[in-house]
Short mmCIF file of C-alpha atoms in Angstrom, two decimals:
data_model
loop_
_atom_site.label_atom_id
_atom_site.label_comp_id
_atom_site.label_asym_id
_atom_site.label_seq_id
_atom_site.Cartn_x
_atom_site.Cartn_y
_atom_site.Cartn_z
CA MET A 1 31.32 -23.24 -19.27
CA ALA A 2 28.37 -21.03 -18.28
CA ARG A 3 25.53 -20.39 -20.75
CA ILE A 4 26.06 -16.99 -22.28
CA ILE A 5 23.22 -14.66 -23.21
CA ASN A 6 24.87 -12.44 -25.78
CA GLU A 7 21.87 -10.02 -26.01
CA PRO A 8 22.54 -7.20 -23.47
CA SER A 9 19.88 -6.64 -20.86
CA HIS A 10 18.19 -3.22 -20.95
CA THR A 11 16.70 -0.63 -18.60
CA PHE A 12 13.43 1.27 -19.07
CA ASN A 13 15.44 4.37 -20.01
CA GLU A 14 16.53 2.54 -23.25
CA TYR A 15 13.01 2.39 -24.65
CA LEU A 16 10.38 4.68 -25.97
CA LEU A 17 6.73 4.16 -26.82
CA ILE A 18 5.72 4.93 -30.48
CA PRO A 19 2.36 6.83 -30.58
CA GLY A 20 -0.59 5.04 -32.11
CA TYR A 21 -3.98 6.29 -33.44
CA SER A 22 -5.96 8.06 -30.78
CA SER A 23 -9.73 8.32 -31.21
CA SER A 24 -11.85 11.16 -29.84
CA GLU A 25 -12.67 8.93 -26.90
CA CYS A 26 -9.00 8.67 -25.89
CA THR A 27 -8.85 11.35 -23.17
CA PRO A 28 -7.31 10.89 -19.80
CA ALA A 29 -10.67 11.16 -18.07
CA ASN A 30 -11.75 7.92 -19.85
CA VAL A 31 -8.71 5.82 -18.89
CA SER A 32 -9.20 3.06 -16.34
CA LEU A 33 -6.16 1.98 -14.43
CA LYS A 34 -7.89 -0.93 -12.71
CA THR A 35 -5.57 -3.96 -12.62
CA PRO A 36 -5.54 -7.40 -11.00
CA LEU A 37 -3.47 -8.11 -7.91
CA VAL A 38 -3.73 -11.81 -7.54
CA LYS A 39 -4.24 -14.77 -9.91
CA TYR A 40 -7.56 -15.85 -11.46
CA ARG A 41 -8.81 -18.37 -14.03
CA ARG A 42 -9.83 -17.41 -17.52
CA GLY A 43 -13.38 -16.03 -17.59
CA GLU A 44 -13.46 -15.27 -13.84
CA ALA A 45 -12.80 -12.03 -11.91
CA PRO A 46 -9.78 -11.72 -9.64
CA SER A 47 -10.66 -11.81 -5.93
CA LEU A 48 -8.37 -8.74 -5.40
CA SER A 49 -7.90 -5.87 -7.83
CA MET A 50 -6.51 -2.29 -7.49
CA ASN A 51 -7.72 0.86 -8.93
CA ILE A 52 -4.31 2.17 -9.73
CA PRO A 53 -1.21 0.04 -10.68
CA MET A 54 0.97 1.03 -7.73
CA VAL A 55 2.07 -0.76 -4.59
CA SER A 56 4.62 0.45 -2.06
CA ALA A 57 7.79 -1.51 -1.34
CA ILE A 58 8.21 -3.84 1.73
CA MET A 59 10.72 -1.45 3.33
CA GLN A 60 11.18 0.08 6.84
CA SER A 61 11.76 3.50 5.23
CA VAL A 62 8.70 3.27 3.10
CA SER A 63 5.61 1.20 4.13
CA GLY A 64 4.27 2.10 7.56
CA ASP A 65 0.58 2.31 8.45
CA ARG A 66 0.37 5.98 7.58
CA LEU A 67 1.57 5.45 4.03
CA ALA A 68 -0.67 2.37 3.77
CA ILE A 69 -3.86 4.52 4.59
CA ALA A 70 -2.82 7.29 2.12
CA LEU A 71 -2.07 4.88 -0.74
CA ALA A 72 -5.26 2.77 -0.22
CA THR A 73 -7.13 6.18 -0.33
CA GLU A 74 -5.75 6.68 -3.88
CA GLY A 75 -6.56 3.07 -4.96
CA GLY A 76 -3.22 1.22 -4.39
CA ILE A 77 -1.91 -1.10 -1.79
CA SER A 78 1.05 -0.89 0.69
CA PHE A 79 2.89 -3.97 1.92
CA ILE A 80 3.75 -3.22 5.52
CA TYR A 81 7.41 -4.07 6.16
CA GLY A 82 8.12 -7.39 7.74
CA SER A 83 11.57 -6.59 9.21
CA GLN A 84 10.08 -5.89 12.64
CA SER A 85 8.55 -7.96 15.38
CA ILE A 86 5.38 -9.97 14.56
CA GLU A 87 3.50 -7.98 17.14
CA ASP A 88 4.53 -4.66 15.72
CA GLU A 89 3.68 -5.54 12.13
CA ALA A 90 0.21 -6.93 13.24
CA ALA A 91 -0.39 -3.73 15.12
CA MET A 92 0.29 -1.64 11.97
CA ILE A 93 -2.13 -3.76 10.03
CA LYS A 94 -4.76 -3.37 12.75
CA ARG A 95 -4.33 0.42 12.61
CA VAL A 96 -4.91 0.51 8.90
CA LYS A 97 -7.95 -1.67 9.09
CA ALA A 98 -9.44 0.33 11.95
CA TYR A 99 -8.78 3.70 10.39
CA LYS A 100 -11.79 3.84 8.19
CA ALA A 101 -14.86 1.56 8.06
CA GLY A 102 -18.52 1.77 7.53
CA PHE A 103 -19.12 0.39 11.11
CA VAL A 104 -16.33 1.12 13.46
CA ARG A 105 -15.77 -0.50 16.86
CA SER A 106 -14.92 2.26 19.36
CA ASP A 107 -11.40 2.21 20.59
CA SER A 108 -11.84 5.44 22.72
CA ASN A 109 -13.89 4.59 25.72
CA LEU A 110 -14.19 5.91 29.29
CA ARG A 111 -16.43 5.70 32.30
CA PRO A 112 -18.62 8.50 33.57
CA ASP A 113 -16.42 9.12 36.58
CA SER A 114 -13.44 9.71 34.35
CA THR A 115 -12.14 13.27 34.09
CA LEU A 116 -11.33 15.82 31.60
CA ALA A 117 -7.66 14.93 32.04
CA ASP A 118 -8.50 11.37 30.97
CA ILE A 119 -10.32 12.79 27.92
CA LEU A 120 -7.27 14.78 26.91
CA GLU A 121 -4.81 11.91 27.53
CA LEU A 122 -7.01 9.61 25.39
CA LYS A 123 -7.18 12.02 22.61
CA GLU A 124 -3.38 12.57 22.66
CA ARG A 125 -2.84 8.86 22.51
CA THR A 126 -5.36 7.89 19.87
CA GLY A 127 -5.95 11.08 17.92
CA HIS A 128 -9.73 10.58 18.20
CA SER A 129 -12.01 13.37 19.38
CA THR A 130 -15.14 11.20 19.81
CA VAL A 131 -15.14 9.28 23.08
CA ALA A 132 -17.90 6.73 24.01
CA ILE A 133 -18.80 6.95 27.71
CA THR A 134 -20.13 3.54 28.84
CA GLU A 135 -20.93 2.25 32.26
CA ASP A 136 -17.87 0.10 32.58
CA GLY A 137 -15.58 2.08 30.26
CA THR A 138 -15.36 -0.73 27.60
CA ARG A 139 -16.04 -0.57 23.89
CA GLU A 140 -19.12 -2.84 24.29
CA GLY A 141 -20.44 -1.46 27.60
CA ARG A 142 -23.88 0.12 28.13
CA LEU A 143 -23.81 3.52 26.53
CA VAL A 144 -24.40 6.44 28.79
CA GLY A 145 -23.09 9.34 26.75
CA ILE A 146 -20.60 10.75 24.28
CA VAL A 147 -17.90 13.32 24.57
CA THR A 148 -16.62 15.25 21.45
CA SER A 149 -14.46 18.31 21.31
CA LYS A 150 -17.66 20.48 21.20
CA ASP A 151 -18.49 19.37 24.75
CA TYR A 152 -15.65 21.07 26.58
CA ARG A 153 -13.24 23.99 26.51
CA VAL A 154 -9.93 23.29 28.22
CA SER A 155 -9.46 26.94 29.26
CA ARG A 156 -12.78 26.99 31.07
CA LEU A 157 -12.79 23.62 32.85
CA ASP A 158 -10.62 22.17 35.47
CA ARG A 159 -8.90 18.99 34.39
CA SER A 160 -10.38 17.13 37.39
CA THR A 161 -13.95 17.79 36.17
CA PRO A 162 -15.88 14.49 35.92
CA VAL A 163 -16.94 13.54 32.44
CA SER A 164 -20.49 13.00 33.54
CA THR A 165 -20.91 16.80 34.00
CA PHE A 166 -20.07 17.80 30.48
CA MET A 167 -20.75 14.80 28.24
CA THR A 168 -23.79 14.66 25.94
CA PRO A 169 -26.04 12.27 27.85
CA PHE A 170 -27.72 9.26 26.20
CA GLU A 171 -31.14 10.87 26.45
CA LYS A 172 -29.97 13.67 24.07
CA LEU A 173 -28.22 11.45 21.57
CA VAL A 174 -29.45 10.29 18.23
CA TRP A 175 -28.71 6.64 17.77
CA ALA A 176 -29.64 3.67 15.69
CA LYS A 177 -30.24 -0.03 16.40
CA GLU A 178 -27.96 -2.81 15.43
CA GLY A 179 -29.10 -4.12 11.99
CA THR A 180 -29.31 -0.59 10.56
CA THR A 181 -27.67 -0.54 7.02
CA LEU A 182 -24.79 1.68 6.27
CA LYS A 183 -26.94 3.67 3.81
CA GLU A 184 -29.61 4.19 6.50
CA ALA A 185 -27.03 5.23 8.95
CA ASN A 186 -25.49 7.67 6.56
CA ASP A 187 -29.00 9.14 5.89
CA ILE A 188 -29.46 9.59 9.69
CA LEU A 189 -26.05 11.36 9.92
CA TRP A 190 -27.06 13.83 7.22
CA ASP A 191 -30.68 14.36 8.39
CA HIS A 192 -29.63 15.17 11.89
CA LYS A 193 -26.37 17.00 10.92
CA LEU A 194 -24.28 14.63 13.05
CA ASN A 195 -20.63 13.74 12.90
CA ALA A 196 -20.92 10.40 14.63
CA LEU A 197 -23.81 7.94 15.10
CA PRO A 198 -23.72 5.26 17.75
CA ILE A 199 -25.20 1.93 16.93
CA ILE A 200 -26.53 -0.01 19.95
CA ASP A 201 -28.24 -3.35 20.67
CA ASP A 202 -31.44 -4.04 22.50
CA ASP A 203 -29.66 -3.69 25.87
CA ARG A 204 -28.27 -0.32 24.88
CA LYS A 205 -24.77 -1.80 24.63
CA LEU A 206 -22.48 -0.03 22.17
CA CYS A 207 -21.85 -1.98 18.95
CA TYR A 208 -20.38 0.50 16.51
CA PHE A 209 -20.00 4.07 15.38
CA VAL A 210 -20.71 5.37 11.90
CA PHE A 211 -18.76 8.51 11.10
CA ARG A 212 -19.70 11.24 8.68
CA LYS A 213 -16.02 11.80 7.75
CA ASP A 214 -15.94 8.34 6.20
CA TYR A 215 -18.83 9.19 4.00
CA ASP A 216 -17.19 12.50 3.08
CA MET A 217 -13.86 10.91 2.39
CA HIS A 218 -15.30 8.29 0.09
CA LYS A 219 -16.96 10.95 -2.04
CA GLN A 220 -13.77 12.89 -2.15
CA ASN A 221 -11.66 9.79 -3.05
CA PRO A 222 -13.68 7.64 -5.44
CA ASN A 223 -10.75 5.38 -6.15
CA GLU A 224 -10.08 4.41 -2.52
CA LEU A 225 -9.59 0.63 -2.09
CA LEU A 226 -11.95 -0.99 0.36
CA ASP A 227 -12.82 -4.48 1.49
CA ALA A 228 -16.31 -5.85 1.88
CA HIS A 229 -16.56 -4.21 5.35
CA LYS A 230 -15.54 -0.71 3.96
CA ARG A 231 -12.11 -1.04 5.48
CA TYR A 232 -8.86 -0.03 3.61
CA ILE A 233 -7.15 -2.94 1.90
CA VAL A 234 -3.50 -3.55 3.14
CA GLY A 235 -0.80 -6.01 2.44
CA ALA A 236 2.01 -7.36 4.59
CA GLY A 237 5.48 -8.56 4.06
CA ILE A 238 6.78 -11.87 5.40
CA ASN A 239 10.06 -13.85 5.34
CA THR A 240 10.86 -17.48 4.80
CA ARG A 241 12.05 -18.06 8.42
CA ASP A 242 9.24 -17.27 10.87
CA TYR A 243 6.27 -17.56 8.52
CA GLU A 244 4.55 -20.24 10.59
CA GLN A 245 4.23 -17.80 13.44
CA ARG A 246 4.01 -14.45 11.52
CA ILE A 247 1.33 -15.31 8.91
CA PRO A 248 -1.46 -16.41 11.38
CA ALA A 249 -0.85 -13.18 13.37
CA LEU A 250 -0.98 -11.04 10.27
CA ILE A 251 -4.14 -12.72 8.98
CA GLU A 252 -5.89 -12.39 12.30
CA ALA A 253 -4.89 -8.67 12.31
CA GLY A 254 -6.71 -8.23 8.98
CA ALA A 255 -4.00 -8.39 6.20
CA ASP A 256 -5.69 -8.81 2.86
CA VAL A 257 -2.66 -10.02 0.97
CA LEU A 258 0.90 -11.19 1.85
CA CYS A 259 4.17 -11.04 -0.17
CA ILE A 260 7.34 -12.87 0.53
CA ASP A 261 10.06 -10.19 0.86
CA SER A 262 13.21 -11.73 -0.57
CA SER A 263 16.11 -10.54 -2.77
CA GLU A 264 15.87 -13.75 -4.83
CA GLY A 265 12.78 -15.93 -5.27
CA PHE A 266 13.92 -18.83 -7.27
CA SER A 267 14.59 -20.93 -4.16
CA GLU A 268 13.65 -23.94 -1.97
CA TRP A 269 12.86 -21.45 0.86
CA GLN A 270 10.05 -19.82 -0.99
CA LYS A 271 8.75 -23.18 -2.22
CA ARG A 272 8.51 -24.34 1.33
CA THR A 273 6.70 -21.13 2.38
CA LEU A 274 4.16 -21.28 -0.37
CA ALA A 275 3.56 -25.06 0.23
CA TRP A 276 2.87 -24.34 3.98
CA VAL A 277 0.40 -21.57 3.18
CA ARG A 278 -1.48 -23.73 0.61
CA GLU A 279 -1.58 -26.67 3.04
CA LYS A 280 -2.82 -24.64 5.93
CA TYR A 281 -5.15 -22.03 4.19
CA GLY A 282 -5.67 -23.46 0.74
CA ASP A 283 -6.43 -20.51 -1.66
CA THR A 284 -8.05 -18.29 0.95
CA VAL A 285 -4.78 -16.62 1.80
CA LYS A 286 -3.35 -14.53 -1.07
CA ILE A 287 0.47 -14.38 -1.31
CA GLY A 288 2.91 -13.08 -3.82
CA ALA A 289 6.51 -14.29 -4.22
CA GLY A 290 9.67 -13.28 -5.89
CA ASN A 291 11.97 -11.73 -7.05
CA VAL A 292 12.89 -13.39 -10.26
CA VAL A 293 14.35 -12.08 -13.58
CA ASP A 294 13.50 -14.77 -16.15
CA GLY A 295 10.88 -17.12 -17.37
CA ALA A 296 12.22 -19.99 -15.50
CA GLY A 297 11.92 -18.22 -12.19
CA PHE A 298 8.30 -17.22 -13.04
CA ARG A 299 7.40 -20.80 -13.92
CA PHE A 300 8.85 -22.05 -10.74
CA LEU A 301 6.96 -19.74 -8.51
CA ALA A 302 3.79 -20.16 -10.53
CA GLU A 303 3.90 -23.95 -10.01
CA CYS A 304 4.65 -23.36 -6.33
CA GLY A 305 1.31 -21.45 -5.96
CA ALA A 306 2.15 -17.81 -5.94
CA ASP A 307 -0.77 -15.43 -6.44
CA PHE A 308 1.58 -12.88 -8.05
CA VAL A 309 5.24 -12.76 -9.05
CA LYS A 310 7.67 -9.83 -8.51
CA VAL A 311 10.34 -9.13 -11.03
CA GLY A 312 13.60 -7.35 -10.43
CA ILE A 313 16.99 -7.96 -8.86
CA GLY A 314 19.44 -5.13 -8.30
CA GLY A 315 17.49 -2.38 -10.04
CA GLY A 316 16.31 -0.47 -6.89
CA SER A 317 17.94 3.00 -6.27
CA ILE A 318 19.31 1.84 -2.95
CA CYS A 319 20.13 -1.71 -3.96
CA ILE A 320 23.75 -2.84 -4.57
CA THR A 321 23.17 -6.50 -5.02
CA ARG A 322 24.53 -6.30 -8.60
CA GLU A 323 27.69 -4.58 -7.40
CA THR A 324 28.28 -6.91 -4.45
CA LYS A 325 27.21 -10.25 -5.84
CA GLY A 326 27.24 -9.80 -9.61
CA ILE A 327 23.65 -11.13 -10.07
CA GLY A 328 20.67 -9.49 -11.61
CA ARG A 329 19.35 -8.32 -14.94
CA GLY A 330 18.33 -5.03 -16.61
CA GLN A 331 14.75 -4.40 -15.40
CA ALA A 332 13.17 -3.91 -18.86
CA THR A 333 14.67 -7.11 -20.27
CA ALA A 334 13.74 -9.11 -17.09
CA LEU A 335 10.26 -7.88 -17.24
CA ILE A 336 9.71 -8.68 -20.88
CA ASP A 337 11.10 -12.19 -20.46
CA VAL A 338 8.93 -12.93 -17.44
CA CYS A 339 5.79 -11.56 -18.93
CA ALA A 340 6.30 -13.64 -22.06
CA GLU A 341 6.39 -16.68 -19.83
CA ARG A 342 3.29 -15.42 -17.91
CA ASP A 343 1.36 -15.25 -21.15
CA LYS A 344 2.57 -18.75 -22.07
CA TYR A 345 1.56 -20.14 -18.74
CA PHE A 346 -1.87 -18.50 -19.14
CA GLU A 347 -2.38 -20.11 -22.54
CA GLU A 348 -1.36 -23.50 -21.17
CA THR A 349 -3.32 -23.52 -17.94
CA GLY A 350 -5.96 -20.82 -18.21
CA ILE A 351 -4.63 -19.27 -15.00
CA TYR A 352 -3.51 -15.65 -15.14
CA ILE A 353 -0.76 -14.77 -12.64
CA PRO A 354 -0.18 -11.00 -12.37
CA VAL A 355 3.43 -9.66 -12.60
CA CYS A 356 4.70 -6.86 -10.42
CA SER A 357 7.67 -4.90 -11.70
CA ASP A 358 9.86 -4.07 -8.64
CA GLY A 359 12.64 -1.59 -9.25
CA GLY A 360 14.23 0.43 -12.07
CA ILE A 361 11.55 3.22 -12.00
CA VAL A 362 13.33 6.54 -12.33
CA TYR A 363 10.77 8.72 -14.22
CA ASP A 364 7.00 8.64 -14.32
CA HIS A 365 6.96 7.38 -17.93
CA HIS A 366 8.89 4.28 -16.80
CA ILE A 367 5.63 3.18 -15.16
CA THR A 368 3.81 3.31 -18.46
CA LEU A 369 6.70 1.42 -20.18
CA ALA A 370 6.55 -1.32 -17.42
CA LEU A 371 2.81 -1.63 -17.90
CA ALA A 372 3.19 -1.82 -21.68
CA MET A 373 5.86 -4.45 -21.41
CA GLY A 374 3.36 -6.66 -19.51
CA ALA A 375 3.51 -5.70 -15.84
CA ASP A 376 0.16 -5.52 -14.07
CA PHE A 377 1.46 -3.21 -11.46
CA VAL A 378 4.70 -1.67 -10.24
CA MET A 379 6.28 -1.72 -6.75
CA LEU A 380 7.93 1.59 -5.72
CA GLY A 381 10.28 2.36 -2.90
CA ARG A 382 12.22 5.62 -3.53
CA TYR A 383 9.05 7.14 -5.13
CA PHE A 384 7.03 6.73 -1.88
CA ALA A 385 9.90 7.40 0.48
CA ARG A 386 9.90 11.03 -0.59
CA PHE A 387 6.40 11.75 0.76
CA ASP A 388 5.04 13.13 4.04
CA GLU A 389 3.39 9.82 4.84
CA SER A 390 6.57 7.72 4.71
CA PRO A 391 7.72 6.74 8.18
CA THR A 392 11.03 8.46 7.98
CA SER A 393 12.34 11.79 9.24
CA LYS A 394 12.47 15.03 7.20
CA VAL A 395 15.80 16.67 7.43
CA SER A 396 17.16 19.97 6.12
CA ILE A 397 20.53 19.77 4.42
CA GLY A 398 21.95 23.06 3.00
CA GLY A 399 18.56 24.66 3.09
CA THR A 400 16.89 21.85 1.14
CA TYR A 401 14.57 19.27 2.66
CA TYR A 402 15.10 15.55 2.27
CA LYS A 403 13.63 12.31 3.61
CA GLU A 404 15.74 9.52 4.96
CA TYR A 405 15.78 6.37 2.82
CA TRP A 406 17.62 3.16 3.37
CA GLY A 407 17.66 -0.35 1.90
CA GLU A 408 16.64 -3.52 3.69
CA GLY A 409 20.10 -4.85 2.99
CA SER A 410 21.86 -1.82 4.56
CA SER A 411 23.55 -1.87 7.87
CA ARG A 412 20.72 0.28 9.26
CA ALA A 413 17.91 -2.10 8.40
CA ARG A 414 19.90 -5.34 8.80
CA ASN A 415 17.06 -7.41 7.37
CA TRP A 416 19.04 -10.60 7.17
CA GLN A 417 15.90 -12.63 6.55
CA ARG A 418 15.39 -10.92 3.11
CA TYR A 419 18.89 -12.14 2.01
CA ASP A 420 18.67 -15.53 3.84
CA MET A 421 20.25 -18.50 2.15
CA GLY A 422 20.09 -20.88 5.10
CA GLY A 423 23.15 -19.71 6.88
CA ASP A 424 23.78 -17.81 10.04
CA LYS A 425 21.14 -15.42 11.25
CA LYS A 426 22.98 -12.35 10.24
CA LEU A 427 23.67 -10.02 7.39
CA SER A 428 27.24 -11.00 6.29
CA PHE A 429 27.64 -7.99 3.96
CA GLU A 430 25.54 -5.05 2.78
CA GLU A 431 23.34 -5.19 -0.30
CA GLY A 432 21.68 -1.82 0.22
CA VAL A 433 22.74 1.70 1.14
CA ASP A 434 21.62 4.38 3.64
CA SER A 435 20.62 7.51 1.83
CA TYR A 436 18.44 10.63 1.44
CA VAL A 437 15.80 11.45 -1.21
CA PRO A 438 14.51 14.90 -2.05
CA TYR A 439 11.33 15.68 -0.05
CA ALA A 440 8.33 15.88 -2.33
CA GLY A 441 5.27 16.68 -0.23
CA SER A 442 2.02 14.68 0.04
CA LEU A 443 1.40 11.39 -1.52
CA LYS A 444 -1.92 12.33 -3.02
CA ASP A 445 -0.60 15.24 -5.05
CA ASN A 446 2.37 13.38 -6.48
CA VAL A 447 0.42 10.21 -7.28
CA GLU A 448 -2.24 12.17 -9.07
CA MET A 449 0.40 13.91 -11.16
CA SER A 450 2.28 10.68 -11.96
CA LEU A 451 -0.91 8.91 -13.01
CA SER A 452 -2.02 11.86 -15.07
CA LYS A 453 1.11 11.39 -17.11
CA VAL A 454 0.46 7.67 -17.37
CA LYS A 455 -3.09 8.16 -18.64
CA SER A 456 -1.94 10.78 -21.14
CA THR A 457 0.73 8.46 -22.60
CA MET A 458 -1.82 5.66 -22.75
CA CYS A 459 -4.17 7.99 -24.81
CA ASN A 460 -1.13 8.73 -27.16
CA CYS A 461 -1.05 4.89 -27.70
CA GLY A 462 -4.78 4.72 -28.31
CA ALA A 463 -5.42 2.71 -25.14
CA LEU A 464 -7.99 3.24 -22.42
CA THR A 465 -7.13 0.27 -20.21
CA ILE A 466 -3.89 -1.51 -19.23
CA PRO A 467 -4.74 -4.69 -21.19
CA GLU A 468 -5.41 -2.47 -24.19
CA LEU A 469 -2.08 -0.79 -23.75
CA GLN A 470 -0.27 -4.06 -23.70
CA GLU A 471 -2.08 -5.12 -26.88
CA LYS A 472 -1.62 -1.90 -28.83
CA ALA A 473 1.72 -0.53 -27.56
CA VAL A 474 4.71 -0.36 -29.91
CA ILE A 475 8.05 0.01 -28.13
CA THR A 476 11.38 1.00 -29.66
CA LEU A 477 14.86 0.54 -28.50
CA VAL A 478 16.80 3.80 -28.51
CA SER A 479 20.43 4.65 -28.80
CA ALA A 480 22.50 6.52 -26.25
CA THR A 481 22.55 9.57 -28.57
CA SER A 482 18.76 9.62 -28.90
CA ILE A 483 18.42 9.51 -25.16
CA VAL A 484 20.43 12.74 -24.99
CA GLU A 485 18.25 14.13 -27.83
CA GLY A 486 15.15 13.42 -25.76
CA GLY A 487 16.02 15.95 -23.09
CA ALA A 488 16.56 19.63 -23.30
CA HIS A 489 19.65 20.38 -25.23
CA ASP A 490 21.56 23.08 -27.09
CA VAL A 491 19.81 25.79 -25.07
CA ILE A 492 20.59 27.73 -21.85
CA GLN A 493 17.71 27.06 -19.54
CA LYS A 494 16.42 30.05 -17.52
CA ASP A 495 16.50 28.37 -14.20
CA LYS A 496 20.25 27.66 -14.72
CA THR A 497 21.16 31.32 -14.90
CA GLN A 498 20.82 34.51 -12.94
CA ILE A 499 19.66 37.48 -14.94
CA LYS A 500 20.88 40.69 -13.42
#
């Protein structure tokens, strides 16, 4: 007969944190949420860390390039969904990497004999108002001028007007030579009150632009997550079928970290994928794996070479794997089990492998509980699907706005690779639903609010960092009755009545 675990598995909602001593230093402003993303050896720093413990789910309805930019601005990472063509996923990665950088290669370029109509068409297509005018119209051609929105008024110029007649010519431009540091370039921008500074070589060929808005954005968003070239950090989802073609394309596009997108990670398929990555790239390519729900699953993926391990099966709001297949585990219990094995592995090997809690987050305080239970960061789907920046449509139902949200195992996504067990290339039955979630506005506002709650709770526990929280936290299991007691009860709430 099967091995029976008589202890029931629990969800986050069945636990509470017990407050600890808080010193005068324990204020939310002093809390650091920095956390490792990939494995590292004892005494060394991880090669990739995040400034907040949040990543977005590898889902069509969540992680597009727009959300990736917004989340990296706040200090987290999006994993662009892999259930699309290799070319389309790579294009999304490129858009994120090109959005912001210290030195930006121009992707809006025209020749002097182009017209105002060409300028307007290019602006409509790229969204960029700064256009480099080069002799041959290429990004690295000889610079002859620049056009910005200040150089023309559509109401006063015919659309056939040549660019050469209204551009700012090179002779009137402020520019810098190749080799100028980013600090020097920013100083020039400020000294001359410029919005864009072209960087050229000795032959006057355009090398880069440096934009004032990038400097301003960094000052406004001190947590933004940037690589060594001042570009946003972005992740990408892969599957265990076409990884030999997909991974090289994503790496070339600029993906900083990969993650195998699978409903169940304790498998030969993930072992083969990780082995191929290590054989081809060594440790230079960072890749997470999962999902698992116990210590044995963690140990398996750790020994296969995973850089982080995702925990959770069936706990997502749109996931029906537990209903359809009868597999899974309560998210809190799964996380506690896996993190205990992670700590044991660290003691044995000196290698720390971060754990990502994926699923089961309903309320903001569940994030704090997940961190206290040992997670290094959480992966969120429904949470991010509600925001302006998610790739889905906003719809009005009964006068209330919602965003569309569907699972990768739904008939809409039909991401058969995620549920692949070596059979036919199709989704035999659904493991996710198609749904709506209440529209919640911008990512920035909501993430700031959620993390302010996390920081406040950490202070209640006397912790200023995530490792300190994990060391000091005391967690209690609660009864069904005490869960009811924890909410508003025995009163008539004002927003539930109409006073006439």
